[in-house]
CSV table of C-alpha atoms in Angstrom, one decimal:
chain,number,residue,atom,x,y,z
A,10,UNK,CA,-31.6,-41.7,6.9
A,11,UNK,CA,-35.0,-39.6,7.9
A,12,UNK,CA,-37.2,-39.6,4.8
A,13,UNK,CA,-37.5,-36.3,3.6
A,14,UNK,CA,-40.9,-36.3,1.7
A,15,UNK,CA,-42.7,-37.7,5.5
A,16,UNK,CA,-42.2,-34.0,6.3
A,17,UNK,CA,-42.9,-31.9,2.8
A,18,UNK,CA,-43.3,-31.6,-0.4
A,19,UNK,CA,-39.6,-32.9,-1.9
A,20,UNK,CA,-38.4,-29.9,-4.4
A,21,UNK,CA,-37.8,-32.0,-7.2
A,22,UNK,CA,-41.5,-32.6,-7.1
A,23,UNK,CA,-42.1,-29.0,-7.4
A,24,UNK,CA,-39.7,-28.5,-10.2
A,25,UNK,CA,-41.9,-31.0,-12.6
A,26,UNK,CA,-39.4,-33.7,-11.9
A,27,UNK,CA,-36.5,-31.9,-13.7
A,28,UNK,CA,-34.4,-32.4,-11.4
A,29,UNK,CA,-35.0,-35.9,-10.2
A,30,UNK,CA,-35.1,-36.7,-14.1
A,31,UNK,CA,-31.0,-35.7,-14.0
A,32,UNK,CA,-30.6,-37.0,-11.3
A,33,UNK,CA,-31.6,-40.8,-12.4
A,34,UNK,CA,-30.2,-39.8,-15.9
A,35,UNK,CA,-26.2,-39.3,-14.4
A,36,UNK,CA,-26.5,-41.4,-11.2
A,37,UNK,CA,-25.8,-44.9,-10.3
A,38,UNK,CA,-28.4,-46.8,-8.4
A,39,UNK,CA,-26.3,-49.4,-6.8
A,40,UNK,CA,-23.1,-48.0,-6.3
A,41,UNK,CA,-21.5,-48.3,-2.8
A,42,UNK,CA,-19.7,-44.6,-3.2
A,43,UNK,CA,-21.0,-41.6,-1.5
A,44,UNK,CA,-23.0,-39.0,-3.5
A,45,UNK,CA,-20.6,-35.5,-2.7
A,46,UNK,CA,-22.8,-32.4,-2.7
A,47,UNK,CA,-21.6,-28.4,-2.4
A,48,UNK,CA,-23.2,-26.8,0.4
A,49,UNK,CA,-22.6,-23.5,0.9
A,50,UNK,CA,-25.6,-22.8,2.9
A,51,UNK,CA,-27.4,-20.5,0.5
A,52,UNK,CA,-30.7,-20.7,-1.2
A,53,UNK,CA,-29.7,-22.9,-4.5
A,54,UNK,CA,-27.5,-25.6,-2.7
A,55,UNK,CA,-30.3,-26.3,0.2
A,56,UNK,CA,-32.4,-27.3,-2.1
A,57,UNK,CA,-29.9,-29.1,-4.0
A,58,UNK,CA,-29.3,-31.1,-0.7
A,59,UNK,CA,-32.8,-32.3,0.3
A,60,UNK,CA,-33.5,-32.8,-3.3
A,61,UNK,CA,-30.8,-34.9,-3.4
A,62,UNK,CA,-31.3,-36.6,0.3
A,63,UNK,CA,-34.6,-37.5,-1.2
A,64,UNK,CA,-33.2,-39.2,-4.5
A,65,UNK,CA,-30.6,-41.0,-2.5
A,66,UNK,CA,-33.3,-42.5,0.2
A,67,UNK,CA,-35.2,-44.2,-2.6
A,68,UNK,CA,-32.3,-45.8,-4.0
A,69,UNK,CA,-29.9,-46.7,-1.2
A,70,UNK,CA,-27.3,-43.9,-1.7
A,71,UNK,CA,-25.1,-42.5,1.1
A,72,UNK,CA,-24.8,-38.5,0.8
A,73,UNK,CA,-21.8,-36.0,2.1
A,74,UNK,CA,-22.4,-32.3,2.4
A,75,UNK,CA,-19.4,-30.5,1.7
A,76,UNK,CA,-19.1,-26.8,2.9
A,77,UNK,CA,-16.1,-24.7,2.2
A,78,UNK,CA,-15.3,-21.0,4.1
A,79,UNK,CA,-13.3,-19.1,1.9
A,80,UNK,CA,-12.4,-16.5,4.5
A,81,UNK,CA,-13.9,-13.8,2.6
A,82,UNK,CA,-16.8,-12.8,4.8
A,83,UNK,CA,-16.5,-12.4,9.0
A,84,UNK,CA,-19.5,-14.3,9.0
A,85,UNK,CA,-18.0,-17.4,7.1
A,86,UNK,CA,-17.1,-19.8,10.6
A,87,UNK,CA,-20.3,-19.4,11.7
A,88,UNK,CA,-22.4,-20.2,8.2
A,89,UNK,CA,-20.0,-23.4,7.9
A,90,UNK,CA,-21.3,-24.3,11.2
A,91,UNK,CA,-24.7,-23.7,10.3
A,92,UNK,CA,-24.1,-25.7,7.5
A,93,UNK,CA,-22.8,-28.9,9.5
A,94,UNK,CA,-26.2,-28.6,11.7
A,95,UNK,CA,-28.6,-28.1,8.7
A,96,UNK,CA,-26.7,-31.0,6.8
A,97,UNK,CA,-27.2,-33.6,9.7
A,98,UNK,CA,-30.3,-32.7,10.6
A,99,UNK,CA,-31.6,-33.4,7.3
A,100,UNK,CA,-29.8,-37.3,7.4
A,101,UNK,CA,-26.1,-36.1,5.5
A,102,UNK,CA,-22.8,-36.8,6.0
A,103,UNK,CA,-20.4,-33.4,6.5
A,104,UNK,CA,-17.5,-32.2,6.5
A,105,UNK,CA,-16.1,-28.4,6.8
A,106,UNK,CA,-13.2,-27.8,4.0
A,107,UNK,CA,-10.6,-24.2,4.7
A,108,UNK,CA,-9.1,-22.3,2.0
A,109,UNK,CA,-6.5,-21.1,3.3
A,110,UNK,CA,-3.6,-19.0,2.6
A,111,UNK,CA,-3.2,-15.5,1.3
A,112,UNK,CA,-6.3,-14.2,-1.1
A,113,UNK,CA,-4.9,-12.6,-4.3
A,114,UNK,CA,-5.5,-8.8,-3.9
A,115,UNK,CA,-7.2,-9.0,-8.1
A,116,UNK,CA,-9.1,-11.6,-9.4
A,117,UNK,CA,-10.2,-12.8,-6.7
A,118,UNK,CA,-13.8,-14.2,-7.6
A,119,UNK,CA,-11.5,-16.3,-10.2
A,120,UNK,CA,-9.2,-17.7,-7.6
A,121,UNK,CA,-11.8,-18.4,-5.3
A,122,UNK,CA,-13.4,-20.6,-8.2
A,123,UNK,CA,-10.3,-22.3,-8.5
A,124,UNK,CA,-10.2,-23.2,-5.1
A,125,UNK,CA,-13.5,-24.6,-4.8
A,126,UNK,CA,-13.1,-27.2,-7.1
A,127,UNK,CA,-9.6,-28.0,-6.2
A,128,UNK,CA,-10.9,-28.4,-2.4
A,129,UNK,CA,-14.5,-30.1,-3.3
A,130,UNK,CA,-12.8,-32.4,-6.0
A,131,UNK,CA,-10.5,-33.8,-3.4
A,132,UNK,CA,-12.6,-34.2,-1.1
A,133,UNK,CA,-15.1,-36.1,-3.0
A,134,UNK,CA,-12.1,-38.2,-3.9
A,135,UNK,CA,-11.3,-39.1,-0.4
A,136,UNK,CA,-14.5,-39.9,0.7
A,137,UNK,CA,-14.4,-42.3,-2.5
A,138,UNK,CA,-17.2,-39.9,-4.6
A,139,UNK,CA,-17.1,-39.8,-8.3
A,140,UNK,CA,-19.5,-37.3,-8.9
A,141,UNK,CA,-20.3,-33.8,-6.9
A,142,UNK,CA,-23.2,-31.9,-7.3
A,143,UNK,CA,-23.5,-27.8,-7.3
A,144,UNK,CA,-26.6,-26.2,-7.3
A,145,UNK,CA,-25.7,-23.9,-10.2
A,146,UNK,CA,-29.9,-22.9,-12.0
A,147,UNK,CA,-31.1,-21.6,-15.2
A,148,UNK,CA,-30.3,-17.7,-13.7
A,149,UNK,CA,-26.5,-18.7,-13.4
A,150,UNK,CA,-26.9,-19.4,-16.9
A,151,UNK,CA,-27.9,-16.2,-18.3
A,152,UNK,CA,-25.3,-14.7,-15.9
A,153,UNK,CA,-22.0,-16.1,-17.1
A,154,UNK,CA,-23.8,-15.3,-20.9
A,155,UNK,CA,-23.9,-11.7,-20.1
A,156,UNK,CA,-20.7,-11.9,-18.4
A,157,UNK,CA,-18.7,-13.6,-21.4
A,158,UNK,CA,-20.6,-10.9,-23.8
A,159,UNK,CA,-19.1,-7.7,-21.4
A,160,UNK,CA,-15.6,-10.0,-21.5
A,161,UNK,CA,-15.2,-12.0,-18.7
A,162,UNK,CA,-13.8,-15.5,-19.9
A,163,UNK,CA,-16.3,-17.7,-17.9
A,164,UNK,CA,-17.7,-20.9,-19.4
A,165,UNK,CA,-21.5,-21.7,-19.7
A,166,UNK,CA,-22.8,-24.0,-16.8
A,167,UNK,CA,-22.8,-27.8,-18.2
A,168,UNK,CA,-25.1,-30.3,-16.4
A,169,UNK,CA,-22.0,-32.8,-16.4
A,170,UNK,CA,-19.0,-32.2,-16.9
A,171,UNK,CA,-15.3,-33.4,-15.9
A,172,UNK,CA,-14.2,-31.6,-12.2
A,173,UNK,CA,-11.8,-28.7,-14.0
A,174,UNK,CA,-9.5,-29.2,-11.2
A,175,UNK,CA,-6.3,-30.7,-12.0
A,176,UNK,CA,-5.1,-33.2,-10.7
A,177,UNK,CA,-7.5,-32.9,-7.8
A,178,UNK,CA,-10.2,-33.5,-9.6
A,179,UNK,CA,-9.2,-36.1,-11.0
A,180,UNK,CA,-11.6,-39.0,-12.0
A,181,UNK,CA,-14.3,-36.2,-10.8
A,182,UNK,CA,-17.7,-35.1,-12.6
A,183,UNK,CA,-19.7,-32.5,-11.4
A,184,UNK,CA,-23.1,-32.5,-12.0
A,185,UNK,CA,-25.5,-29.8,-12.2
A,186,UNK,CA,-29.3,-31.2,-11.7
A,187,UNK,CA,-30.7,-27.8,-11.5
A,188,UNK,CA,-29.8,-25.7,-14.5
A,189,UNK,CA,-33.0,-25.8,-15.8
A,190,UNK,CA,-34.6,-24.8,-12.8
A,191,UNK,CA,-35.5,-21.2,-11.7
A,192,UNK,CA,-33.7,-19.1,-8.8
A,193,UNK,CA,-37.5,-17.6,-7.7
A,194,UNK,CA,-38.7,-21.3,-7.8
A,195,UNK,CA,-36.7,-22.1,-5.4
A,196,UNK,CA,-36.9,-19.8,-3.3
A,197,UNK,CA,-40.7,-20.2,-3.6
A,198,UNK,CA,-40.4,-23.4,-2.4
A,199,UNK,CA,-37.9,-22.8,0.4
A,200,UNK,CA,-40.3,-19.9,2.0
A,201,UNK,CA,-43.5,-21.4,1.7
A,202,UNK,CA,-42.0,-24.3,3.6
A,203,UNK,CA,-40.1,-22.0,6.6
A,204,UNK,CA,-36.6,-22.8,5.3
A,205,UNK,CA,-34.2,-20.4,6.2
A,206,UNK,CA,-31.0,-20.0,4.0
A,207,UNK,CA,-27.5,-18.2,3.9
A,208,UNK,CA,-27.4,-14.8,1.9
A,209,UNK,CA,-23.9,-13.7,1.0
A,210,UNK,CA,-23.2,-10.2,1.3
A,211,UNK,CA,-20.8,-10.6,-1.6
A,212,UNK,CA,-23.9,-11.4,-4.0
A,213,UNK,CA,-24.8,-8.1,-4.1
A,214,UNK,CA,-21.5,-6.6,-4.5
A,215,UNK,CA,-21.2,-4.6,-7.4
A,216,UNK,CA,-17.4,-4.3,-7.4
A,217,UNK,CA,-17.8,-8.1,-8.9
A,218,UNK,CA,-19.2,-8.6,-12.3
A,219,UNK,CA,-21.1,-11.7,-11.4
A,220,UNK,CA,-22.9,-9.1,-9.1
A,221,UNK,CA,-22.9,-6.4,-12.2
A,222,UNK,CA,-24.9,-9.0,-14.6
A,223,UNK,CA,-27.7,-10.2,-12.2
A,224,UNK,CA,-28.6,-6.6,-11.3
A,225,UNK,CA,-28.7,-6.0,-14.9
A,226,UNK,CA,-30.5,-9.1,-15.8
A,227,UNK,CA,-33.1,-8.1,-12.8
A,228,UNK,CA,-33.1,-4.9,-14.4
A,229,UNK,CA,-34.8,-6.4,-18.0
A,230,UNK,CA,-31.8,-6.9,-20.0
A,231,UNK,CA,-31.4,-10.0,-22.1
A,232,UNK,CA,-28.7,-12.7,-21.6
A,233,UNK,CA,-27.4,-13.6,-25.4
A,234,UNK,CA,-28.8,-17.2,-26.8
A,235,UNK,CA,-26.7,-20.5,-26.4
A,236,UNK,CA,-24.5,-21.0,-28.8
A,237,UNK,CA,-25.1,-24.6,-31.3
A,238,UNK,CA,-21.9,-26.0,-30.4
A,239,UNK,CA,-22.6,-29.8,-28.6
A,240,UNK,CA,-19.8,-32.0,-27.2
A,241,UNK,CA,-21.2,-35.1,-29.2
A,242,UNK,CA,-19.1,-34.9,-32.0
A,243,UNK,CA,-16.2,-33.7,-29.7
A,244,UNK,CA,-16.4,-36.5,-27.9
A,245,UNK,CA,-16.5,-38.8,-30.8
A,246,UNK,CA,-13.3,-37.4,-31.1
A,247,UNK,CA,-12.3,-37.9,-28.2
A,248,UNK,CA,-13.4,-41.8,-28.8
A,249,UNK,CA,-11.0,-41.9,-31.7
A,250,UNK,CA,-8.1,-40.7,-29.9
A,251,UNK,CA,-5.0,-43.5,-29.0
A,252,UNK,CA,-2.6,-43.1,-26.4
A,253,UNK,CA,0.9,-44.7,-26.3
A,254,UNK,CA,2.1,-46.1,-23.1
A,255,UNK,CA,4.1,-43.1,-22.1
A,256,UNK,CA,0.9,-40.9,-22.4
A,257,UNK,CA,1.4,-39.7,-26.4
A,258,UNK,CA,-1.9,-38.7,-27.9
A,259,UNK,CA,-2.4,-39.5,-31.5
A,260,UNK,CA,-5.8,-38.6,-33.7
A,261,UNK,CA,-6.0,-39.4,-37.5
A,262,UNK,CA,-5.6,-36.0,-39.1
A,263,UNK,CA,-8.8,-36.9,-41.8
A,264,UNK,CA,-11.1,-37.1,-38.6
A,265,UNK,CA,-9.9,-33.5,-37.6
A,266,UNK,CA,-11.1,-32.4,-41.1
A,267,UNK,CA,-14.1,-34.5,-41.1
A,268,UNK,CA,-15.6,-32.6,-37.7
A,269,UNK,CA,-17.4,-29.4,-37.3
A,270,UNK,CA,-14.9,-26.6,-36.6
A,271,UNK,CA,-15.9,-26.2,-33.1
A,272,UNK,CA,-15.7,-29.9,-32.4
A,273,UNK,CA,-12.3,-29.9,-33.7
A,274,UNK,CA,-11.1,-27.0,-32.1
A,275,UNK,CA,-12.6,-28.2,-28.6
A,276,UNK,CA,-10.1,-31.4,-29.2
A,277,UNK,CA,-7.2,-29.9,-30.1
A,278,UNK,CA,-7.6,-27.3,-27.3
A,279,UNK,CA,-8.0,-30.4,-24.8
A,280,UNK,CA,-5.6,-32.7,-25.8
A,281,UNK,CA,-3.0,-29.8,-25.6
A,282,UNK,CA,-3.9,-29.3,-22.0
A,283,UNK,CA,-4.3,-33.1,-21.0
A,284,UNK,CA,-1.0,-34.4,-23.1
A,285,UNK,CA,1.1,-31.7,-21.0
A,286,UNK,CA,-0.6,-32.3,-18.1
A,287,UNK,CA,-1.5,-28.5,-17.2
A,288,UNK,CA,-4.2,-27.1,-16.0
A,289,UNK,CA,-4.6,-23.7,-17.6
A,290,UNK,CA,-5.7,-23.5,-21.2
A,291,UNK,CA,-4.3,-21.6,-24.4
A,292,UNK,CA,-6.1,-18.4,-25.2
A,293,UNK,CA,-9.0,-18.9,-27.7
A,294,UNK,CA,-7.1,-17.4,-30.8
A,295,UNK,CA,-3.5,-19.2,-30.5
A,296,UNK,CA,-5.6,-22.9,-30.2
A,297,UNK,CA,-8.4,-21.7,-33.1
A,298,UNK,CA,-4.5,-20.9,-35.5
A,299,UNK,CA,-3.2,-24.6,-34.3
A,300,UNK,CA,-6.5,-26.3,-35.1
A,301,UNK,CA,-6.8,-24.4,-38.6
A,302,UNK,CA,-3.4,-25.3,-39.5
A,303,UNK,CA,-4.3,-29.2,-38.5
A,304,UNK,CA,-7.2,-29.1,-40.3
A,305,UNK,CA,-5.0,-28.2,-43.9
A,306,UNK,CA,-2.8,-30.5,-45.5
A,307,UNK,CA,0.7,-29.1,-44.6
A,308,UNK,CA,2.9,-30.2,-41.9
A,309,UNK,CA,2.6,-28.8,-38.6
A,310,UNK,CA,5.6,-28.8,-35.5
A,311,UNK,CA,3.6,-26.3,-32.8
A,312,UNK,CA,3.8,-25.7,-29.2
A,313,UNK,CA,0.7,-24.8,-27.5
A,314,UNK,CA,-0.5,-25.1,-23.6
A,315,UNK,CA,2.3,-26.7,-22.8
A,316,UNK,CA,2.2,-29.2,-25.4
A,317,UNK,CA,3.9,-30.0,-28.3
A,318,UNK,CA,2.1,-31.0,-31.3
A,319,UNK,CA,3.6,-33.0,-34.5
A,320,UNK,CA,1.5,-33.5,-37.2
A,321,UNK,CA,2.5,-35.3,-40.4
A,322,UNK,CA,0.1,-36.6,-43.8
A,323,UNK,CA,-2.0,-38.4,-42.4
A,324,UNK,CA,-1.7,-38.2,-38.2
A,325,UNK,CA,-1.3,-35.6,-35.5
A,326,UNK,CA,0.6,-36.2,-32.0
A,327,UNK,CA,0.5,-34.1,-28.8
A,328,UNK,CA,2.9,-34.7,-26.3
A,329,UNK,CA,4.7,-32.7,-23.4
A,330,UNK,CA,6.9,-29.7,-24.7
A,331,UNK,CA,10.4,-30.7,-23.4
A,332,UNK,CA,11.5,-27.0,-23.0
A,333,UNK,CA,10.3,-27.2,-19.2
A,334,UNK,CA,11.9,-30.2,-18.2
A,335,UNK,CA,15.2,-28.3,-19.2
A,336,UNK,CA,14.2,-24.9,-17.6
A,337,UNK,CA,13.9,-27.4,-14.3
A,338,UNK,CA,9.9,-26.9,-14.1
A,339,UNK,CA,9.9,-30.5,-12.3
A,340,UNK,CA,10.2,-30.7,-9.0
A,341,UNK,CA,11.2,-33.5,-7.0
A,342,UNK,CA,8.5,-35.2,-4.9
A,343,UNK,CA,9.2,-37.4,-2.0
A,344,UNK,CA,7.0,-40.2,-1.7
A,345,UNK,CA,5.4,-40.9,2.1
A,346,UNK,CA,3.2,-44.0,3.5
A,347,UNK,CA,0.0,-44.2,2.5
A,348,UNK,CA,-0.5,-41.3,-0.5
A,349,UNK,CA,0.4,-41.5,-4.3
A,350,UNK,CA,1.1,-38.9,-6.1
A,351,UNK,CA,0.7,-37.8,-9.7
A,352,UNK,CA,3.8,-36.4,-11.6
A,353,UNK,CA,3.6,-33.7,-13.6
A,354,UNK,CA,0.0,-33.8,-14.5
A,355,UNK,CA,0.4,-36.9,-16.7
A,356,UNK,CA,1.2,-39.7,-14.4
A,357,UNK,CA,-0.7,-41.1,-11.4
A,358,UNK,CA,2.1,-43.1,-9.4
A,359,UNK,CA,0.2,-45.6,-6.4
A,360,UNK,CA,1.5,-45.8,-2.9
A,361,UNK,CA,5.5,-46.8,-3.1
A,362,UNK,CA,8.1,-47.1,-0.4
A,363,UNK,CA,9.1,-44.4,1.7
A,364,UNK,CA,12.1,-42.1,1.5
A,365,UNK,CA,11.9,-43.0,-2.6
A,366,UNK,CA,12.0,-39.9,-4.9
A,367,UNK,CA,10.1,-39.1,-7.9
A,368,UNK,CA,11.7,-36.7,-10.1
A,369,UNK,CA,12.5,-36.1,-13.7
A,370,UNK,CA,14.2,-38.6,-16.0
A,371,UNK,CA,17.0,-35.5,-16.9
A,372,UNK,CA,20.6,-36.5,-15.8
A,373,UNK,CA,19.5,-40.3,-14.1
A,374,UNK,CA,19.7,-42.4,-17.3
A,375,UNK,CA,22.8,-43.5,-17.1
A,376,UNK,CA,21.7,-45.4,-13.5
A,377,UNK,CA,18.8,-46.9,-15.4
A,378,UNK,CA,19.0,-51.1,-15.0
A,379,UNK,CA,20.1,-52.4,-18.6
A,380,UNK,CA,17.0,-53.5,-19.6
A,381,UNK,CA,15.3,-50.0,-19.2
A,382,UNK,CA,18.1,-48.0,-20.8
A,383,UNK,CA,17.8,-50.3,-23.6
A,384,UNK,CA,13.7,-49.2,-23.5
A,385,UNK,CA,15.0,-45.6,-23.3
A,386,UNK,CA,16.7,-45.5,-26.8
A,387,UNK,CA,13.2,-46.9,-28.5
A,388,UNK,CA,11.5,-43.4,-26.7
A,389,UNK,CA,11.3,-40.8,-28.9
A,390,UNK,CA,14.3,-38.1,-27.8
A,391,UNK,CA,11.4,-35.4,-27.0
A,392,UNK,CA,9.6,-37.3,-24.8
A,393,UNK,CA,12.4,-39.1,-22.5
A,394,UNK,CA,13.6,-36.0,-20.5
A,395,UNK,CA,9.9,-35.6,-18.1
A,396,UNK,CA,9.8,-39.1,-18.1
A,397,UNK,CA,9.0,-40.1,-13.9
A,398,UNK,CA,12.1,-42.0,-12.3
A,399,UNK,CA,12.1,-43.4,-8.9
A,400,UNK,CA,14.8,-42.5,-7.4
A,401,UNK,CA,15.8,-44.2,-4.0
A,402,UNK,CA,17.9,-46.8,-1.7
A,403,UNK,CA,17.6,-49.1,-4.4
A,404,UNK,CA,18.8,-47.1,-6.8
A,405,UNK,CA,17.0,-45.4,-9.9
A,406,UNK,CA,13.7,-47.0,-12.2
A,407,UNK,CA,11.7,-45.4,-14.2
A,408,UNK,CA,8.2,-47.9,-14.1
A,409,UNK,CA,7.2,-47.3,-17.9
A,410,UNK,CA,10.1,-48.6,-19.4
A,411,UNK,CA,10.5,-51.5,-17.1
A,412,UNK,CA,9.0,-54.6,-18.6
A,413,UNK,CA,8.1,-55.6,-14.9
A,414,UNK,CA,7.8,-52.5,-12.9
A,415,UNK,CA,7.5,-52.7,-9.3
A,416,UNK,CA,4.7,-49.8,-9.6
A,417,UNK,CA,1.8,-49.6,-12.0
A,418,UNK,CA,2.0,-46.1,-13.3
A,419,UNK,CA,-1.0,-44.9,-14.7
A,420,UNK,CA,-1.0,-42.4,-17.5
A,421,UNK,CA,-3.6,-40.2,-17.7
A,422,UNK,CA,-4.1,-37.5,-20.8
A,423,UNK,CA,-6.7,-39.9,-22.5
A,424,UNK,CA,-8.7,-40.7,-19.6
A,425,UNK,CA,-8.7,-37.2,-18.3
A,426,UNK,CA,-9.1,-36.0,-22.8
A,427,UNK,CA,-12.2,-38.8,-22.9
A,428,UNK,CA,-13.6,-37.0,-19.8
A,429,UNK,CA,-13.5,-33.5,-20.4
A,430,UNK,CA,-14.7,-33.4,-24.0
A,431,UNK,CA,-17.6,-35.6,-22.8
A,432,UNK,CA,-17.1,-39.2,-24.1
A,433,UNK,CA,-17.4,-40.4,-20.2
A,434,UNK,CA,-21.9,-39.1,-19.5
A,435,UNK,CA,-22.6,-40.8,-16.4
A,436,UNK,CA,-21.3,-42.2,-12.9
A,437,UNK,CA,-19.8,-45.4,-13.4
């Protein structure tokens, strides 16, 4: 790889150090796996590439640019190729990702979110990167601050945090070096060493509110404060959570009590959405009313997110709500050479035999071996139904109940609950 700082200045050492500081802070020194970065082209994720480039000289670490076209702009083909010249010139790995499809005709700058971490986080994964970077700065900040204040429902920039892609991201931090960092500063540095960067039309677009707040914030006004809610006592929380084998969450109820609100409420919220596997969260207010009622001393039977929670004296359990297994929500999925698959948002299942099915539990338990329908009757009635049976020429299994199972299922709510709520707070 060319050595960037022959040639200039590196931008980290214009930015004090801040972002090299992050970038030693959340990154391994000796791992074999690339180091994914989000390259759009523009101003922010340039730098964020040679910054990085530079890091990853110094301490042996391979880096892929990864540059998506949305198909929003005309222009989009031919910055993605700009992209793939820029990126190799400067010593990176590419490769060009497509969304492609229909665009919603509404919420559009939502979807397009979605899609970008759906589409980087499996990327990163195939390439065999744990962590991707975005070049998201302190101006991105006070954005999505004024936006949440005028109503959008946009979360505030984390330097790392879990991929919110599900199940592509998967295993899948993102990490944001820069957040402390300036959008002038950068651009500073970019001009006054003849970089040239990738302005998207769609920046200045006021029919987007993301445009809206950084006209107004250019226009003096003030981006609200940051709240005092931390993830540390979230994720100590998280810490304390126990999974069964079939991918049952279970918290004592006294440590629920014992946490600030906001800590509590953050768990709850996320071990709704990782114990039924889904990607979209509850609405603020219906998982604030679950977490007050777990935090009292009554009884609670809820459903929330997908999720059903059961919460007795002394302990409270989230697992799948069986209501969509019964409204046929799980489809089939036919297993190929060469790709797993993960079912239902809860279980990753490794590279099987071909023609062999995975599909729901419902209606196959009756073909189960002996041994496994004697393991069925000790499971909980609620939780048998979006159980994942293989169903195929050798007739039907269903791995967790087997006591020797020809695949190794992985369940994954508490890995993907220790993740998000920030127990996991570097590359590994």
């Amino acid at each position: 790889m060319r050595g960037l700082t022959t040639r200039r200045q590196s931008p980290s050492a214009v930015f004090d150090g801040r972002v090299d500081e992050a970038l030693d802070r959340r990154l391994s020194t000796t791992s074999p796996s690339p180091v994914a970065v989000a390259f759009s082209g523009g101003g922010d994720s340039l730098a964020l590439l040679l910054t990085t480039l530079d890091w990853a000289e110094r301490h042996g670490r391979r880096v892929l640019a990864l540059s998506l076209d949305h198909g929003l702009q005309p222009q989009s083909a031919a910055w993605t190729q700009a992209c793939s010249e820029r990126a190799l010139k400067a010593g990176a790995a590419f490769r060009a990702l497509t969304w492609d499809g229909p665009k919603p005709p509404s919420g559009l700058p939502a979807a397009a979110r979605g899609a970008r971490h759906a589409l980087l986080a499996e990327a990163a994964r195939e390439a065999g990167a744990s962590v991707l970077l975005m070049g998201h700065t302190a101006d991105d900040i006070a954005e999505a601050r004024l936006m949440r204040e005028r109503g959008a429902r946009l979360g505030e920039p984390q330097e790392w945090s879990a991929s919110p892609a599900w199940p592509q991201g998967r295993g899948v931090f993102v990490l944001r070096p820069m957040l402390s960092v300036r959008r002038a500063e950068i651009r500073d540095w970019l001009a006054a060493h003849g970089e040239a960067w990738i302005d998207d039309p769609a920046n200045d677009d006021l029919h987007y509110a993301r445009s809206r707040a950084r006209r107004a914030l250019a226009a003096g006004a003030t981006a609200p404060a940051a709240g005092a809610f931390s993830l540390h006592d979230a994720a100590a929380l998280a810490e304390l959570c126990t999974s069964s084998p079939l991918g049952e969450l279970s918290i004592p109820r006294l440590a629920l009590r014992s946490a600030p609100f906001e800590a509590a409420h953050a768990f709850v919220a996320a071990a709704c959405l990782c114990a039924a596997g889904g990607a979209a969260p509850a609405r603020r207010e219906r998982s604030e009313r679950l977490t007050h009622a777990l935090l009292g001393e009554a009884p609670v039977r809820a459903t929330l997110a997908g999720a059903r929670c059961v919460a007795g004296a002394e302990v409270a359990r989230f697992s799948r709500e069986p209501g969509e297994t019964a409204r046929g929500g799980l489809a089939p999925i036919g297993l190929t050479a060469g790709a797993g698959v993960v079912w239902d948002g809860r279980y990753e299942i490794p590279v099987s035999s071909p023609g062999m099915t995975v599909r729901s539990l419902v209606g196959l338990a009756a073909s189960l071996p002996n041994a496994e329908r004697r393991a069925l009757a000790r499971v909980p009635a609620s939780l048998r139904g979006a159980l994942p049976a293989l169903h195929g020429p050798q007739g039907v299994s269903c791995p967790l109940l087997a006591a020797e199972p020809a695949v190794e299922v992985q369940t994954l709510a508490l890995t993907r609950l220790q993740a998000a709520l920030g127990a996991v707070q570097g590359e590994v």
